[in-house]
Amino acid sequence: MESIDSSQSTQQVIDTDEQPTPLDGGDVTAITPVDVSNTTDKGKKSGFRQMLPKIVIGVILGAGAIASGIYHYRWTQYSKYHLTTDVAYTSADSYPVTSRVAGIVTQVTVKDNEAVNPGTVLIKLDPREIQASVTQAKAALDVAKQQAEVARENINNVPPTIISEPLSPIPGNQPRLVLPKLPQSVSKQIEVNRQQYKAALATVTQRQVELKQAELQLSYANINAIAPGQISNVNIRVGQQVQPGQTLLEIVQPNPWIVANFPENQLERIQPGQKAEIKIAAFPSRKFVGKVESVSPSPVNSVAVPSPNSTNPVNNYTNNFNQSNNNIRRIPVKVVFEPDSIKDFESRIAPGMSAE
């Protein structure tokens, strides 16, 4: 509207100049000058206000382009001396806890995520059947000992026959006796008795072994932890029948490490002992420090890794990649944590966490 008002005022000035002044009529018309510069300044201000958003947007875009260029340059320089990968995950030693004997579960003393030490009782089985086997083995051992004692006495109960035959006297010599001589049947019987005694002793030894085996089976009724760690995957309940070799739960040991899958064309720059910075998705505000321990001699099984120019998505947890026409194999690199870096996090870092 300001531009329209300015044109009307100008037209009035022109019309006034063209009309003659009626000096002889007695009436005098006063002409008031119009300030054209004021309206011009308002028009300039209005145009500046309209251009201001465009100027601001241009400045922002320019600053963003400059920042992007700086970031790209710095990242390029950083990547020359540092290797990175987001195809990594945590791992740790774990072992399954299995039952060595058959039985019915009477007690489960631990829960998931509970910390345990070596010797901690995890699961108890009903010991009555195994205890009966121990009692039976003890009775068998007692019988074997009694039989061995009887066999030993039979050896001593064979009466020896002493035969004395006088010899013809020799001048100047005293008569001499023939040494005791056992009949052949008696000698054979003694040998038989001795063999029976040896067999009885062997039976005693066998019964002792059976008793120890039964007592060992009885000790297996209490399933204990053999290493420190954290309980995981408890899949057993009270009253459940278990069989030898059945996995009841797992124990994850507090020694996590990182498995980082690097493209094979970067392995030339990776050496054991190199320092590494580690980020775990579960702890985004925490930076861990580690070092390269070893490089796997073989690539990841059944994993096709897209080339850097590929747009195929990556699943960090499973480390699986969609098929690409230009695949680069990845090699697992084991990175261990520095002890001070992982302090108080040993039991919190679970196997399978995403890392980079």
PDB file of N, CA and C in Angstrom, residues 38-71:
ATOM      1  N   ASN A  38      10.729  10.551   2.065  1.00  0.00           N
ATOM      2  CA  ASN A  38      10.232   9.711   3.169  1.00  0.00           C
ATOM      3  C   ASN A  38       9.588   8.446   2.644  1.00  0.00           C
ATOM      4  N   THR A  39       8.781   8.594   1.605  1.00  0.00           N
ATOM      5  CA  THR A  39       8.127   7.414   1.027  1.00  0.00           C
ATOM      6  C   THR A  39       9.133   6.501   0.357  1.00  0.00           C
ATOM      7  N   THR A  40      10.188   7.079  -0.218  1.00  0.00           N
ATOM      8  CA  THR A  40      11.219   6.254  -0.862  1.00  0.00           C
ATOM      9  C   THR A  40      11.961   5.406   0.160  1.00  0.00           C
ATOM     10  N   ASP A  41      12.263   5.991   1.344  1.00  0.00           N
ATOM     11  CA  ASP A  41      12.950   5.231   2.403  1.00  0.00           C
ATOM     12  C   ASP A  41      12.095   4.081   2.893  1.00  0.00           C
ATOM     13  N   LYS A  42      10.785   4.328   3.007  1.00  0.00           N
ATOM     14  CA  LYS A  42       9.900   3.247   3.441  1.00  0.00           C
ATOM     15  C   LYS A  42       9.893   2.102   2.435  1.00  0.00           C
ATOM     16  N   GLY A  43       9.937   2.415   1.168  1.00  0.00           N
ATOM     17  CA  GLY A  43       9.972   1.373   0.147  1.00  0.00           C
ATOM     18  C   GLY A  43      11.251   0.558   0.215  1.00  0.00           C
ATOM     19  N   LYS A  44      12.373   1.252   0.497  1.00  0.00           N
ATOM     20  CA  LYS A  44      13.638   0.525   0.612  1.00  0.00           C
ATOM     21  C   LYS A  44      13.620  -0.414   1.801  1.00  0.00           C
ATOM     22  N   LYS A  45      13.065   0.060   2.938  1.00  0.00           N
ATOM     23  CA  LYS A  45      13.000  -0.787   4.129  1.00  0.00           C
ATOM     24  C   LYS A  45      12.118  -1.998   3.887  1.00  0.00           C
ATOM     25  N   SER A  46      11.013  -1.776   3.177  1.00  0.00           N
ATOM     26  CA  SER A  46      10.125  -2.903   2.882  1.00  0.00           C
ATOM     27  C   SER A  46      10.828  -3.937   2.008  1.00  0.00           C
ATOM     28  N   GLY A  47      11.592  -3.530   1.044  1.00  0.00           N
ATOM     29  CA  GLY A  47      12.322  -4.459   0.190  1.00  0.00           C
ATOM     30  C   GLY A  47      13.397  -5.219   0.945  1.00  0.00           C
ATOM     31  N   PHE A  48      14.044  -4.541   1.898  1.00  0.00           N
ATOM     32  CA  PHE A  48      15.076  -5.213   2.695  1.00  0.00           C
ATOM     33  C   PHE A  48      14.466  -6.297   3.573  1.00  0.00           C
ATOM     34  N   ARG A  49      13.266  -5.971   4.143  1.00  0.00           N
ATOM     35  CA  ARG A  49      12.608  -6.980   4.979  1.00  0.00           C
ATOM     36  C   ARG A  49      12.242  -8.209   4.161  1.00  0.00           C
ATOM     37  N   GLN A  50      11.825  -8.010   2.947  1.00  0.00           N
ATOM     38  CA  GLN A  50      11.484  -9.142   2.095  1.00  0.00           C
ATOM     39  C   GLN A  50      12.713  -9.974   1.722  1.00  0.00           C
ATOM     40  N   MET A  51      13.854  -9.358   1.586  1.00  0.00           N
ATOM     41  CA  MET A  51      15.069 -10.077   1.210  1.00  0.00           C
ATOM     42  C   MET A  51      15.783 -10.706   2.400  1.00  0.00           C
ATOM     43  N   LEU A  52      15.469 -10.242   3.634  1.00  0.00           N
ATOM     44  CA  LEU A  52      16.188 -10.713   4.814  1.00  0.00           C
ATOM     45  C   LEU A  52      16.103 -12.229   4.999  1.00  0.00           C
ATOM     46  N   PRO A  53      14.932 -12.887   4.896  1.00  0.00           N
ATOM     47  CA  PRO A  53      14.903 -14.357   5.058  1.00  0.00           C
ATOM     48  C   PRO A  53      15.784 -15.084   4.056  1.00  0.00           C
ATOM     49  N   LYS A  54      15.799 -14.594   2.823  1.00  0.00           N
ATOM     50  CA  LYS A  54      16.631 -15.237   1.810  1.00  0.00           C
ATOM     51  C   LYS A  54      18.110 -15.096   2.148  1.00  0.00           C
ATOM     52  N   ILE A  55      18.461 -13.905   2.677  1.00  0.00           N
ATOM     53  CA  ILE A  55      19.862 -13.694   3.043  1.00  0.00           C
ATOM     54  C   ILE A  55      20.265 -14.630   4.177  1.00  0.00           C
ATOM     55  N   VAL A  56      19.370 -14.753   5.184  1.00  0.00           N
ATOM     56  CA  VAL A  56      19.670 -15.625   6.324  1.00  0.00           C
ATOM     57  C   VAL A  56      19.830 -17.077   5.866  1.00  0.00           C
ATOM     58  N   ILE A  57      18.901 -17.520   5.005  1.00  0.00           N
ATOM     59  CA  ILE A  57      18.985 -18.892   4.501  1.00  0.00           C
ATOM     60  C   ILE A  57      20.274 -19.112   3.724  1.00  0.00           C
ATOM     61  N   GLY A  58      20.640 -18.132   2.934  1.00  0.00           N
ATOM     62  CA  GLY A  58      21.876 -18.256   2.172  1.00  0.00           C
ATOM     63  C   GLY A  58      23.096 -18.352   3.065  1.00  0.00           C
ATOM     64  N   VAL A  59      23.103 -17.533   4.136  1.00  0.00           N
ATOM     65  CA  VAL A  59      24.230 -17.579   5.075  1.00  0.00           C
ATOM     66  C   VAL A  59      24.305 -18.944   5.754  1.00  0.00           C
ATOM     67  N   ILE A  60      23.121 -19.469   6.165  1.00  0.00           N
ATOM     68  CA  ILE A  60      23.098 -20.772   6.835  1.00  0.00           C
ATOM     69  C   ILE A  60      23.590 -21.871   5.900  1.00  0.00           C
ATOM     70  N   LEU A  61      23.098 -21.851   4.662  1.00  0.00           N
ATOM     71  CA  LEU A  61      23.531 -22.867   3.703  1.00  0.00           C
ATOM     72  C   LEU A  61      25.027 -22.768   3.422  1.00  0.00           C
ATOM     73  N   GLY A  62      25.505 -21.540   3.317  1.00  0.00           N
ATOM     74  CA  GLY A  62      26.930 -21.365   3.080  1.00  0.00           C
ATOM     75  C   GLY A  62      27.773 -21.868   4.240  1.00  0.00           C
ATOM     76  N   ALA A  63      27.319 -21.537   5.464  1.00  0.00           N
ATOM     77  CA  ALA A  63      28.047 -22.016   6.641  1.00  0.00           C
ATOM     78  C   ALA A  63      28.007 -23.536   6.728  1.00  0.00           C
ATOM     79  N   GLY A  64      26.836 -24.117   6.398  1.00  0.00           N
ATOM     80  CA  GLY A  64      26.734 -25.577   6.413  1.00  0.00           C
ATOM     81  C   GLY A  64      27.657 -26.220   5.398  1.00  0.00           C
ATOM     82  N   ALA A  65      27.745 -25.613   4.218  1.00  0.00           N
ATOM     83  CA  ALA A  65      28.637 -26.156   3.193  1.00  0.00           C
ATOM     84  C   ALA A  65      30.094 -26.081   3.637  1.00  0.00           C
ATOM     85  N   ILE A  66      30.445 -24.964   4.275  1.00  0.00           N
ATOM     86  CA  ILE A  66      31.822 -24.825   4.759  1.00  0.00           C
ATOM     87  C   ILE A  66      32.115 -25.846   5.852  1.00  0.00           C
ATOM     88  N   ALA A  67      31.149 -25.980   6.795  1.00  0.00           N
ATOM     89  CA  ALA A  67      31.351 -26.950   7.880  1.00  0.00           C
ATOM     90  C   ALA A  67      31.443 -28.369   7.337  1.00  0.00           C
ATOM     91  N   SER A  68      30.604 -28.679   6.344  1.00  0.00           N
ATOM     92  CA  SER A  68      30.644 -30.010   5.748  1.00  0.00           C
ATOM     93  C   SER A  68      31.985 -30.269   5.072  1.00  0.00           C
ATOM     94  N   GLY A  69      32.485 -29.259   4.398  1.00  0.00           N
ATOM     95  CA  GLY A  69      33.781 -29.415   3.758  1.00  0.00           C
ATOM     96  C   GLY A  69      34.901 -29.624   4.762  1.00  0.00           C
ATOM     97  N   ILE A  70      34.842 -28.857   5.863  1.00  0.00           N
ATOM     98  CA  ILE A  70      35.864 -29.017   6.901  1.00  0.00           C
ATOM     99  C   ILE A  70      35.785 -30.407   7.520  1.00  0.00           C
ATOM    100  N   TYR A  71      34.536 -30.849   7.801  1.00  0.00           N
ATOM    101  CA  TYR A  71      34.362 -32.175   8.400  1.00  0.00           C
ATOM    102  C   TYR A  71      34.872 -33.260   7.460  1.00  0.00           C
TER     103      TYR A  71
END
